[in-house]
CSV table of C-alpha atoms in Angstrom, one decimal:
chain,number,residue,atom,x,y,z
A,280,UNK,CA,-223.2,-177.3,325.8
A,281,UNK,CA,-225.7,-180.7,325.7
A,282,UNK,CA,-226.1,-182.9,322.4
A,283,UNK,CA,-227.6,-181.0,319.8
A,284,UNK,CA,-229.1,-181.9,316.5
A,285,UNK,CA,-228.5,-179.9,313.4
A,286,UNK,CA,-229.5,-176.3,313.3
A,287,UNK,CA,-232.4,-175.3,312.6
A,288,UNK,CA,-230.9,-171.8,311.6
A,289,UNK,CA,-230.4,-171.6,307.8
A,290,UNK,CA,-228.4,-169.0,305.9
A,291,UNK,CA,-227.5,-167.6,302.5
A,292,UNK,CA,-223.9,-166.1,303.3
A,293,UNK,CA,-222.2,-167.9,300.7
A,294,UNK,CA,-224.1,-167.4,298.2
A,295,UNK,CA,-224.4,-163.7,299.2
A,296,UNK,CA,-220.4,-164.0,299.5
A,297,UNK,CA,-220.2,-164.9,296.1
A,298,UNK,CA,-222.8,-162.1,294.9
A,299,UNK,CA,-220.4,-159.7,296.4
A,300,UNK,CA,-217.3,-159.6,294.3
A,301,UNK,CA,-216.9,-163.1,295.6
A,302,UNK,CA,-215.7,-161.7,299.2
A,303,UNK,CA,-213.9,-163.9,301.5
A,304,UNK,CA,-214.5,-165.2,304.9
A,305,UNK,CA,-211.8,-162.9,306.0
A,306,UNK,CA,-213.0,-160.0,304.7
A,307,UNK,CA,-216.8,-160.5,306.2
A,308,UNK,CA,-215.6,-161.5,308.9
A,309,UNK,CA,-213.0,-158.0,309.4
A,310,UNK,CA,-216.2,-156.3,308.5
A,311,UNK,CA,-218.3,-157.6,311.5
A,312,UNK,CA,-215.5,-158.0,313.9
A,313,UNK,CA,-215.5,-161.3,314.2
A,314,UNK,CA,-212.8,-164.2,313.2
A,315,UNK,CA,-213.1,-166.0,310.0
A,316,UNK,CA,-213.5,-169.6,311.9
A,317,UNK,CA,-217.0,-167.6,313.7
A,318,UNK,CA,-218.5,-167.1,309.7
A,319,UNK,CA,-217.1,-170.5,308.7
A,320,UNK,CA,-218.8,-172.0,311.5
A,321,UNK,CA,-221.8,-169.9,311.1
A,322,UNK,CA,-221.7,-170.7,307.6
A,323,UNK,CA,-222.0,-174.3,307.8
A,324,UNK,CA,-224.6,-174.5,310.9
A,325,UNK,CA,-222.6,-175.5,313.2
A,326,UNK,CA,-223.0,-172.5,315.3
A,327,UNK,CA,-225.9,-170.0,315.5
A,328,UNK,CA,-224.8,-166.2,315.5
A,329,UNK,CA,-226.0,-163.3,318.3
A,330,UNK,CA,-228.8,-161.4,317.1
A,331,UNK,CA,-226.8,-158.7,316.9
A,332,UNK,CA,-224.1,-160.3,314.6
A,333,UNK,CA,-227.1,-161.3,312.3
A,334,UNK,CA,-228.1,-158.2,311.7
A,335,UNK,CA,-224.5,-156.7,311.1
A,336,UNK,CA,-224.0,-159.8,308.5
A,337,UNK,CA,-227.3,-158.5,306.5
A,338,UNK,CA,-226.1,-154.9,306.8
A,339,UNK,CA,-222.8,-155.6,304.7
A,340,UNK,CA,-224.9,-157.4,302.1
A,341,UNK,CA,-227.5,-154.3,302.2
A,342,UNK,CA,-229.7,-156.8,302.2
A,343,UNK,CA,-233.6,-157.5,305.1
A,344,UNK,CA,-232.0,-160.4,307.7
A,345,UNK,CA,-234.5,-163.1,306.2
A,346,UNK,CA,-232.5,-163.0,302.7
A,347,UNK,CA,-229.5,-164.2,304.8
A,348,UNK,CA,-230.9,-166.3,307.4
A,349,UNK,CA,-234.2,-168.4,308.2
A,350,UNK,CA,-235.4,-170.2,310.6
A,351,UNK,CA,-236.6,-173.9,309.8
A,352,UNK,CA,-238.9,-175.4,312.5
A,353,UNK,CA,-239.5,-178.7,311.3
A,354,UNK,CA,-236.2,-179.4,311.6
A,355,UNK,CA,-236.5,-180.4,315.5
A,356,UNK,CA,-239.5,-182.7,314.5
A,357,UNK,CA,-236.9,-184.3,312.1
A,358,UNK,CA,-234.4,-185.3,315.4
A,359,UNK,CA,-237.5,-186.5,317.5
């Protein structure tokens, strides 16, 4: 993996976290299948999930993908 700037993937799982009985990274992350260092890391933009996680993610919160995560595209013209 090269340099890379920040992400230009945002996300709402915290707050969504906290809407939802205030569920833990554990538990999200038991509910997707995936370890609680993959939604920390997602969390904080340092790493962009699959597709496929994405969509898992909205489906616990019951909730369209774009209320959990966007897409910011000014953010490369930021690092250039």
């Amino acid at each position: 993996m090269g340099k890379r700037g920040p992400s230009r993937i945002k996300n709402n799982i915290r707050t969504l976290r906290f809407m939802n009985d205030e569920m833990s990274q554990k538990e999200l992350a038991k509910r997707v299948g995936v370890t609680r260092q993959t939604i920390n890391a997602i969390e904080s933009a340092k790493y962009s999930p699959t597709l496929e996680l994405a969509f898992q993610i909205a489906q616990v919160f019951n909730c369209p993908l774009e209320e959990v995560f966007s897409y910011d595209a000014d953010a490369q013209e930021e690092e250039l």
